[in-house]
Coordinates of N, CA and C and ligand atoms in Angstrom, one line a residue:
X1 N 71.3 27.1 106.1 CA 70.7 26.7 104.9 C 69.0 27.0 105.0
X2 N 68.3 27.8 104.1 CA 67.2 28.4 104.0 C 66.1 27.3 103.5
X3 N 65.3 26.6 104.4 CA 64.4 26.0 103.9 C 63.2 26.4 103.4
X4 N 62.5 26.1 102.0 CA 61.5 26.9 101.6 C 60.5 25.6 101.7
X5 N 59.3 25.8 102.6 CA 58.4 25.0 102.6 C 57.4 24.8 101.5
X6 N 57.2 23.3 101.1 CA 56.4 23.1 99.9 C 55.1 23.6 100.3
X7 N 54.6 24.6 99.4 CA 53.0 24.9 99.7 C 52.1 23.9 99.7
X8 N 51.3 24.0 100.7 CA 50.2 22.8 101.0 C 49.2 22.5 99.9
X9 N 49.3 21.3 99.4 CA 48.3 21.0 98.3 C 47.1 21.2 99.3
X10 N 45.7 21.9 99.0 CA 44.6 21.8 99.4 C 44.0 20.4 99.3
X11 N 43.0 20.1 100.3 CA 42.3 18.9 100.3 C 41.0 19.0 99.9
X12 N 40.8 18.2 98.8 CA 39.3 18.3 98.6 C 38.5 17.7 99.5
X13 N 37.2 17.9 99.4 CA 36.2 17.4 100.4 C 36.1 16.0 100.6
X14 N 36.3 15.3 99.5 CA 36.0 13.9 99.2 C 37.3 13.2 99.7
X15 N 38.4 13.8 100.2 CA 39.7 13.3 100.5 C 39.3 12.2 101.4
X16 N 39.4 12.0 102.3 CA 39.0 11.2 103.7 C 37.6 10.6 103.7
X17 N 36.7 10.6 102.4 CA 35.3 10.8 102.5 C 35.1 9.4 101.6
X18 N 34.9 8.3 102.0 CA 34.3 7.3 100.8 C 33.0 7.5 100.1
X19 N 32.1 7.7 100.6 CA 31.0 8.2 99.9 C 31.0 9.4 99.1
X20 N 31.9 10.3 99.4 CA 32.1 11.4 98.8 C 33.0 11.1 97.6
X21 N 34.2 10.1 97.7 CA 34.7 10.1 96.6 C 33.7 9.2 95.6
X22 N 32.9 8.2 96.0 CA 31.8 7.6 95.2 C 31.1 8.6 94.2
X23 N 30.6 9.6 95.0 CA 29.8 10.8 94.5 C 30.4 11.5 93.4
X24 N 31.9 11.9 93.7 CA 32.6 12.3 92.8 C 32.9 11.7 91.6
X25 N 33.2 10.4 91.6 CA 33.5 9.3 90.5 C 32.3 9.5 89.6
X26 N 30.9 9.8 90.2 CA 29.9 9.9 89.2 C 29.7 11.1 88.8
X27 N 29.9 12.1 89.7 CA 29.7 13.6 89.0 C 30.8 13.4 87.9
X28 N 32.1 13.1 87.7 CA 32.7 13.3 86.8 C 32.3 12.2 85.5
X29 N 31.8 11.1 85.9 CA 31.4 10.3 84.7 C 30.1 11.2 84.1
X30 N 29.3 11.9 84.9 CA 27.9 12.4 84.4 C 28.6 13.5 83.3
X31 N 29.6 14.3 83.9 CA 30.1 15.5 83.4 C 30.6 15.2 81.9
X32 N 31.5 14.1 82.0 CA 32.2 13.7 80.6 C 31.0 13.3 79.5
X33 N 29.8 13.0 79.7 CA 28.8 12.8 78.8 C 28.2 14.1 78.1
X34 N 28.4 15.2 79.1 CA 28.0 16.4 78.4 C 29.2 17.2 77.9
X35 N 30.5 17.1 78.4 CA 31.4 17.9 78.0 C 32.5 17.5 77.0
X36 N 32.7 17.6 75.9 CA 33.5 17.0 74.9 C 35.0 16.7 75.3
X37 N 35.3 17.9 76.2 CA 36.8 18.5 76.3 C 36.9 17.4 77.9
X38 N 36.0 16.9 78.5 CA 36.4 16.5 79.7 C 37.5 15.1 79.8
X39 N 38.0 14.9 80.7 CA 39.3 13.9 80.7 C 38.4 12.3 80.7
X40 N 37.4 12.6 81.3 CA 36.7 11.0 81.5 C 35.9 10.9 80.2
X41 N 35.7 11.7 79.3 CA 34.9 11.4 78.1 C 35.6 10.3 77.5
X42 N 36.9 10.2 77.4 CA 37.3 9.0 76.5 C 38.2 8.0 77.1
X43 N 37.3 7.0 77.9 CA 38.2 6.0 78.7 C 38.6 4.9 77.7
X44 N 39.6 4.3 78.2 CA 40.0 2.9 77.4 C 39.4 1.7 78.0
X45 N 38.6 0.8 77.3 CA 37.9 -0.3 77.5 C 38.7 -1.4 77.2
X46 N 38.9 -2.5 78.2 CA 39.6 -3.6 77.9 C 38.6 -4.7 77.6
X47 N 38.7 -5.6 76.6 CA 38.0 -7.0 76.5 C 38.9 -8.2 76.5
X48 N 38.6 -9.1 76.4 CA 39.2 -10.5 76.7 C 39.2 -11.3 75.2
X49 N 40.2 -11.3 74.5 CA 39.8 -12.0 73.2 C 40.7 -13.4 73.3
X50 N 40.6 -14.4 72.4 CA 41.1 -15.6 72.2 C 42.6 -15.2 72.2
X51 N 43.0 -14.3 71.8 CA 44.7 -13.8 71.8 C 45.4 -13.2 72.7
X52 N 44.4 -13.0 73.8 CA 44.9 -12.1 75.0 C 43.8 -10.9 75.3
X53 N 44.2 -9.9 75.9 CA 43.7 -8.8 76.3 C 43.3 -7.8 75.0
X54 N 42.5 -7.2 74.6 CA 42.4 -6.1 73.9 C 41.8 -4.9 74.5
X55 N 42.6 -3.6 74.2 CA 42.0 -2.4 74.7 C 41.8 -1.4 73.7
X56 N 41.0 -0.4 73.8 CA 40.9 0.6 72.8 C 40.2 1.8 73.6
X57 N 40.1 2.8 73.0 CA 39.4 4.0 73.5 C 38.0 4.1 72.9
X58 N 37.2 4.6 73.6 CA 35.9 4.9 73.2 C 35.3 6.4 73.7
X59 N 34.1 6.8 73.3 CA 33.7 7.8 73.9 C 32.2 7.5 74.7
X60 N 32.5 8.2 76.0 CA 31.5 7.8 77.0 C 30.3 8.5 76.4
X61 N 29.2 7.9 76.4 CA 28.0 8.6 75.9 C 26.9 8.8 77.0
X62 N 27.1 7.9 78.0 CA 26.0 8.2 79.1 C 26.5 7.6 80.3
X63 N 26.1 7.8 81.5 CA 26.3 7.3 82.4 C 25.0 7.3 83.7
X64 N 24.4 6.3 83.8 CA 23.1 6.1 84.6 C 23.5 5.6 86.2
X65 N 23.6 6.4 86.8 CA 23.9 6.3 88.4 C 23.0 5.4 88.9
X66 N 21.5 5.4 88.5 CA 20.6 4.4 89.5 C 20.7 3.0 88.8
X67 N 21.0 3.0 87.6 CA 21.1 1.6 87.0 C 22.5 0.9 87.0
X68 N 23.4 1.7 87.6 CA 25.2 1.5 87.4 C 25.3 1.0 86.1
X69 N 25.2 1.7 85.3 CA 25.6 1.5 83.6 C 26.1 2.8 83.1
X70 N 27.3 2.2 82.0 CA 27.8 3.2 81.4 C 27.2 2.5 79.9
X71 N 27.3 3.9 78.8 CA 26.7 3.4 77.7 C 27.8 4.0 76.6
X72 N 28.0 3.1 75.5 CA 29.0 3.5 74.5 C 28.2 3.2 73.2
X73 N 28.9 3.7 72.1 CA 28.5 3.1 70.8 C 29.2 2.3 70.2
X74 N 29.0 1.3 69.3 CA 30.0 0.6 68.6 C 29.4 0.0 67.4
X75 N 30.3 -0.5 66.4 CA 30.0 -1.1 65.1 C 29.7 -2.8 65.5
X76 N 28.7 -3.4 65.1 CA 28.6 -5.0 65.5 C 29.4 -5.5 64.8
X77 N 30.3 -5.1 63.6 CA 31.4 -5.9 62.8 C 32.8 -5.6 63.3
X78 N 32.8 -5.1 64.6 CA 33.9 -4.7 65.2 C 34.6 -6.1 65.9
X79 N 35.7 -6.0 66.1 CA 36.4 -7.0 66.9 C 35.8 -7.1 68.4
X80 N 35.8 -6.0 68.9 CA 35.3 -6.1 70.2 C 34.0 -6.7 70.3
X81 N 32.7 -6.4 69.5 CA 31.6 -7.1 69.5 C 31.8 -8.5 69.2
X82 N 32.6 -9.2 68.6 CA 33.0 -10.4 68.4 C 33.5 -11.1 69.7
X83 N 34.6 -10.0 70.5 CA 34.9 -10.9 71.6 C 33.9 -10.6 72.8
X84 N 33.0 -9.5 72.7 CA 32.1 -9.6 74.0 C 31.1 -10.7 73.6
X85 N 30.8 -11.1 72.6 CA 29.8 -12.4 72.4 C 30.5 -13.7 73.0
X86 N 31.7 -13.5 73.1 CA 32.3 -14.9 73.8 C 32.5 -14.7 75.3
X87 N 33.0 -13.5 75.8 CA 33.1 -13.1 77.2 C 32.7 -11.6 77.3
X88 N 31.7 -11.7 78.0 CA 31.4 -10.3 78.2 C 32.0 -9.6 79.3
X89 N 32.9 -10.0 80.0 CA 33.7 -9.0 80.9 C 34.5 -7.9 80.3
X90 N 34.4 -6.9 81.0 CA 35.2 -5.6 80.5 C 35.7 -4.9 81.7
X91 N 36.8 -4.4 81.1 CA 37.4 -3.2 82.3 C 37.6 -1.8 81.7
X92 N 37.2 -0.7 82.3 CA 37.1 0.4 81.8 C 37.7 1.3 82.8
X93 N 38.9 1.9 81.9 CA 39.8 3.0 82.6 C 39.6 4.3 82.5
X94 N 39.7 5.1 83.4 CA 39.4 6.4 83.2 C 40.5 7.5 84.0
X95 N 41.0 8.5 83.4 CA 41.9 9.2 84.3 C 41.8 10.6 83.9
X96 N 41.6 11.5 84.8 CA 41.7 12.9 84.5 C 43.0 13.3 85.4
X97 N 44.1 13.9 84.3 CA 45.3 14.5 84.9 C 45.4 15.6 85.6
X98 N 44.2 16.4 85.5 CA 44.1 17.8 86.1 C 43.6 17.5 87.5
X99 N 42.8 16.7 87.6 CA 42.0 16.3 89.1 C 42.8 15.2 89.8
X100 N 43.9 14.7 88.9 CA 44.7 13.5 89.6 C 43.8 12.3 90.0
X101 N 42.6 11.9 89.1 CA 41.8 11.0 89.5 C 41.9 9.8 88.9
X102 N 41.9 8.6 88.9 CA 41.8 7.6 88.2 C 40.5 6.5 88.6
X103 N 39.7 6.1 87.8 CA 38.8 5.1 87.8 C 38.9 3.9 87.2
X104 N 38.7 2.8 87.7 CA 39.0 1.5 87.3 C 37.7 0.8 87.5
X105 N 37.2 0.7 86.3 CA 35.5 -0.2 86.3 C 35.6 -1.6 85.9
X106 N 35.0 -2.5 86.4 CA 34.9 -3.7 86.1 C 33.5 -4.0 85.7
X107 N 33.0 -4.5 84.6 CA 31.7 -4.8 84.6 C 31.2 -5.5 83.3
X108 N 30.0 -5.9 83.0 CA 29.5 -7.0 82.3 C 28.8 -6.0 81.1
X109 N 29.5 -6.4 80.0 CA 29.0 -5.6 78.7 C 27.9 -6.5 78.2
X110 N 27.0 -5.7 77.3 CA 25.8 -6.4 76.7 C 25.6 -5.5 75.3
X111 N 25.6 -5.9 74.1 CA 25.2 -5.2 73.1 C 23.8 -5.2 72.6
X112 N 23.1 -3.8 72.3 CA 21.9 -3.8 72.1 C 21.9 -3.4 70.7
X113 N 21.2 -4.2 69.9 CA 20.9 -3.5 68.4 C 19.7 -3.3 67.9
X114 N 18.9 -3.8 68.5 CA 17.5 -3.5 67.9 C 16.4 -3.4 69.2
X115 N 16.8 -3.2 70.2 CA 15.9 -2.7 71.2 C 15.6 -1.3 71.3
X116 N 14.9 -0.9 72.2 CA 14.5 0.6 72.5 C 15.5 1.6 72.7
X117 N 16.7 0.7 73.6 CA 17.7 1.6 74.2 C 18.5 1.9 72.7
X118 N 18.8 1.1 71.8 CA 19.7 1.4 70.5 C 18.8 2.4 69.4
X119 N 17.5 2.1 69.4 CA 16.9 2.9 68.5 C 16.9 4.7 69.1
X120 N 16.6 4.5 70.4 CA 16.7 5.8 71.0 C 18.2 6.7 71.0
X121 N 19.2 5.7 71.1 CA 20.7 6.4 71.1 C 20.7 6.7 69.6
X122 N 20.4 5.8 68.5 CA 20.8 6.2 67.2 C 19.8 7.4 66.6
X123 N 18.5 7.6 67.4 CA 17.6 9.0 67.2 C 18.3 9.8 67.5
X124 N 19.1 10.0 68.8 CA 19.6 10.9 69.7 C 20.9 11.6 68.9
X125 N 21.7 10.4 68.2 CA 23.1 11.0 67.9 C 23.2 11.9 66.7
X126 N 24.2 12.6 66.7 CA 24.3 13.7 65.6 C 24.7 12.7 64.3
X127 N 24.3 13.1 63.0 CA 24.4 12.3 62.0 C 26.0 12.0 61.5
X128 N 26.9 13.2 62.2 CA 28.1 13.1 62.2 C 29.0 11.9 62.9
X129 N 28.2 11.6 63.9 CA 28.7 11.0 64.7 C 28.3 9.4 64.3
X130 N 27.5 9.2 63.4 CA 26.7 8.1 62.8 C 27.3 7.5 61.5
X131 N 28.4 8.4 61.0 CA 28.8 8.2 59.7 C 29.6 7.2 59.5
X132 N 30.3 6.8 60.8 CA 31.0 5.6 60.4 C 30.7 4.2 60.5
X133 N 29.3 4.2 60.7 CA 28.8 3.0 60.5 C 28.0 2.4 59.2
X134 N 28.1 3.4 58.3 CA 28.0 2.9 57.1 C 29.2 2.7 56.0
X135 N 30.5 2.8 56.9 CA 31.9 2.6 56.0 C 32.1 1.2 55.8
X136 N 33.1 0.7 54.9 CA 33.2 -0.5 54.7 C 33.9 -1.6 56.1
X137 N 33.7 -2.7 55.7 CA 33.8 -3.6 57.0 C 35.2 -3.1 57.9
X138 N 34.9 -2.9 59.2 CA 36.2 -2.3 59.9 C 37.4 -3.3 60.0
X139 N 38.4 -2.9 60.0 CA 39.8 -3.6 60.3 C 40.3 -4.7 59.2
X140 N 39.1 -4.6 57.9 CA 39.6 -5.4 56.8 C 40.4 -4.9 55.9
X141 N 41.6 -5.6 55.5 CA 42.5 -5.1 54.8 C 42.2 -4.1 53.5
X142 N 43.0 -3.2 53.4 CA 42.3 -2.3 52.1 C 43.7 -1.8 51.4
X143 N 43.6 -1.1 50.1 CA 44.7 -0.3 49.6 C 44.9 0.7 50.4
X144 N 43.6 1.7 50.4 CA 43.8 3.1 51.3 C 42.5 3.3 51.5
X145 N 42.1 3.6 52.6 CA 40.7 3.7 52.9 C 40.1 4.8 52.2
X146 N 38.9 4.6 51.6 CA 38.2 5.7 50.6 C 37.3 6.4 51.8
X147 N 38.1 7.8 51.6 CA 37.5 8.8 52.2 C 36.3 9.5 51.8
X148 N 35.5 10.0 53.0 CA 34.2 10.6 52.6 C 34.5 11.9 52.0
X149 N 33.7 12.4 51.1 CA 33.9 13.5 50.1 C 34.0 15.0 50.9
X150 N 33.8 14.8 52.3 CA 33.8 16.2 53.2 C 32.5 16.7 53.4
X151 N 31.4 16.1 52.8 CA 30.0 17.0 52.7 C 29.3 16.4 54.2
X152 N 28.3 17.2 54.3 CA 27.9 17.2 55.9 C 26.9 15.9 56.1
X153 N 27.1 15.1 56.6 CA 26.3 13.8 56.8 C 24.6 14.3 57.4
X154 N 23.9 13.6 56.8 CA 22.3 13.8 57.1 C 21.9 12.3 57.4
X155 N 20.6 12.5 58.1 CA 19.8 11.3 58.4 C 19.7 10.3 57.3
X156 N 19.6 10.8 56.0 CA 19.5 10.0 55.0 C 20.5 9.5 54.7
X157 N 21.9 10.4 54.5 CA 23.2 9.8 54.0 C 23.8 8.6 55.2
X158 N 23.0 8.6 56.5 CA 23.9 7.4 57.4 C 22.9 6.3 57.5
X159 N 21.8 6.5 57.1 CA 20.7 5.5 57.3 C 21.2 4.2 57.2
X160 N 21.8 3.9 56.1 CA 22.4 2.5 55.7 C 23.1 1.8 56.9
X161 N 23.6 2.7 57.8 CA 24.6 2.4 58.8 C 24.0 1.7 60.2
X162 N 22.6 1.9 60.2 CA 21.7 1.6 61.2 C 21.9 0.0 61.5
X163 N 22.1 -0.6 60.6 CA 22.0 -2.4 60.6 C 23.4 -2.5 61.4
X164 N 24.4 -1.8 61.5 CA 25.6 -2.1 62.0 C 26.0 -1.3 63.4
X165 N 24.7 -0.4 63.8 CA 25.1 0.1 64.9 C 24.6 -0.5 66.1
X166 N 25.4 -0.5 67.3 CA 25.1 -1.1 68.4 C 25.4 -0.1 69.6
X167 N 24.2 -0.2 70.7 CA 24.8 0.4 72.0 C 25.7 -0.6 72.9
X168 N 26.5 -0.3 73.5 CA 27.2 -1.3 74.4 C 27.2 -0.8 75.7
X169 N 26.3 -1.5 76.5 CA 26.1 -1.0 77.7 C 27.1 -1.5 79.0
X170 N 27.4 -1.3 79.9 CA 28.2 -2.0 80.8 C 27.6 -1.7 82.0
X171 N 27.5 -2.8 82.8 CA 26.6 -2.8 84.2 C 27.7 -3.0 85.0
X172 N 28.0 -2.0 85.9 CA 29.2 -1.9 86.8 C 29.1 -2.9 87.9
X173 N 30.1 -3.5 87.9 CA 30.0 -4.6 89.1 C 31.0 -4.1 90.1
X174 N 32.0 -3.5 89.9 CA 33.1 -2.8 90.9 C 34.0 -1.8 90.2
X175 N 34.1 -0.8 91.2 CA 34.5 0.6 91.0 C 36.0 0.8 91.5
X176 N 36.9 1.1 91.1 CA 38.3 1.2 92.1 C 38.5 2.7 91.9
X177 N 38.6 3.5 92.8 CA 39.0 5.0 93.0 C 40.4 5.1 93.4
X178 N 41.2 6.1 92.6 CA 42.4 6.4 92.9 C 42.6 7.9 92.8
X179 N 43.0 8.4 94.0 CA 43.3 10.1 94.0 C 44.7 10.2 94.5
X180 N 45.4 11.0 93.4 CA 46.8 11.2 93.8 C 46.7 12.5 94.5
X181 N 47.8 12.6 95.7 CA 47.7 13.7 96.4 C 49.3 13.6 97.0
X182 N 50.0 14.9 97.0 CA 51.2 15.0 97.5 C 51.3 14.3 98.9
X183 N 50.4 14.9 99.9 CA 50.2 14.3 101.1 C 50.1 12.8 101.4
X184 N 49.5 12.0 100.5 CA 49.1 10.8 100.5 C 48.1 10.4 99.5
X185 N 48.3 9.4 98.7 CA 47.1 9.0 97.9 C 46.1 8.7 98.5
X186 N 44.9 8.3 97.8 CA 43.4 7.8 98.5 C 43.1 6.8 97.6
X187 N 43.2 5.4 97.9 CA 42.4 4.5 97.0 C 41.3 3.4 97.5
X188 N 40.6 3.2 96.9 CA 39.0 2.7 97.8 C 38.6 1.6 96.5
X189 N 37.9 0.7 97.1 CA 37.1 0.0 96.2 C 35.7 0.0 96.7
X190 N 34.6 -0.1 95.5 CA 33.4 0.0 95.7 C 32.7 -1.1 94.7
X191 N 32.1 -2.1 95.8 CA 31.5 -3.2 94.8 C 30.1 -3.3 95.2
X192 N 29.3 -3.4 94.1 CA 27.8 -3.6 94.0 C 27.4 -4.8 94.8
X193 N 26.9 -5.2 96.0 CA 26.7 -6.2 96.5 C 25.5 -6.2 97.5
X194 N 24.8 -7.4 97.0 CA 23.1 -7.2 97.6 C 22.3 -5.8 97.9
X195 N 22.4 -5.3 96.6 CA 21.6 -4.2 96.1 C 22.2 -2.8 97.0
X196 N 23.5 -2.8 97.2 CA 24.2 -1.4 98.0 C 25.5 -1.8 97.6
X197 N 26.2 -0.4 97.5 CA 27.7 -0.3 97.4 C 28.5 -0.8 98.8
X198 N 29.1 -1.9 98.5 CA 30.3 -1.9 99.7 C 31.5 -1.3 99.4
X199 N 32.0 -0.3 100.5 CA 33.1 0.4 100.4 C 34.0 0.0 101.4
X200 N 35.4 0.5 100.8 CA 36.4 0.0 101.6 C 38.0 0.8 101.0
X201 N 38.4 1.5 102.1 CA 39.8 2.2 101.5 C 40.8 0.8 101.2
X202 N 41.8 1.1 100.5 CA 42.7 0.2 100.2 C 44.1 0.8 100.3
X203 N 44.9 0.3 100.6 CA 46.5 0.8 100.7 C 46.9 1.2 99.1
X204 N 47.3 2.5 98.9 CA 47.5 2.7 97.6 C 48.6 2.0 96.7
Ligands
FMN1 C1 39.3 9.6 70.8 C2 38.6 8.2 70.1 C3 37.4 7.9 70.3 C4 36.5 6.9 69.9 N1 35.6 6.6 69.8 C5 34.8 5.1 69.7 C6 33.6 4.9 69.9 O1 32.8 5.5 70.6 N2 33.3 3.8 69.5 C7 34.0 3.1 69.1 O2 33.4 1.6 68.7 N3 35.0 3.1 68.6 C8 35.9 4.1 68.9 N4 37.0 4.7 68.6 C9 37.9 3.8 67.9 C10 38.4 2.6 68.8 O3 39.5 3.0 69.6 C11 38.9 1.4 68.2 O4 39.8 1.4 67.4 C12 37.8 0.7 67.2 O5 36.6 0.4 68.2 C13 37.9 -0.8 66.7 O6 38.4 -1.5 68.0 P1 37.9 -3.2 68.0 O7 38.7 -3.6 66.6 O8 38.8 -3.5 69.2 O9 36.9 -3.5 68.2 C14 37.6 5.6 69.4 C15 38.9 5.8 69.1 C16 39.4 7.3 69.7 C17 40.9 7.5 69.6

């Protein structure tokens, strides 16, 4: 019987490198804030509600490596804003199917409504991205949502939504890395401890 060997999947530089894996994680997070098509652009964030866990997709707006912080936008009237006011622990999960990398982040969320960060993020966002904040109360029952008329949003037309706009920052406490490879998976845990990353390989 002829055995055709499985072609060896190449090993990336970070394969057996804890520091390299962490750097790759930050690189992918940073890229996702600029590239709308990046897989890490739309992670799932889970929060704790009185009725159990709640998870939803959010757009990653910024990732600050020095502050170990992720930045999202949300509506102060949303369920998650209410949940985070009671319990600010969140889990954020990213997966890039092409690169076969999963990141599971645990962090502490904070809502910014009227500080310089909120003002700056509101100023820098495009009017189209801010249109939803002047919409009627999210999640309220309705006959059929009243759609916008298709006209281009402008600073003026979205201005009323500023009162409901919030920046949701997540201070990263722990980051778990998982890289899938045919030869063997690599799982690692990075914990921010005493002003530095404590890193450790884990069994996958
Ligand atoms: C691709 C995609 C991107 C989204 N981006 C955001 C976002 O940046 N901020 C946000 O609050 N909701 C976003 N949503 C909607 C949320 O997933 C969710 O439906 C909404 O925030 C209400 O969630 P909550 O009731 O748990 O607060 C997005 C949904 C999808 C599918």
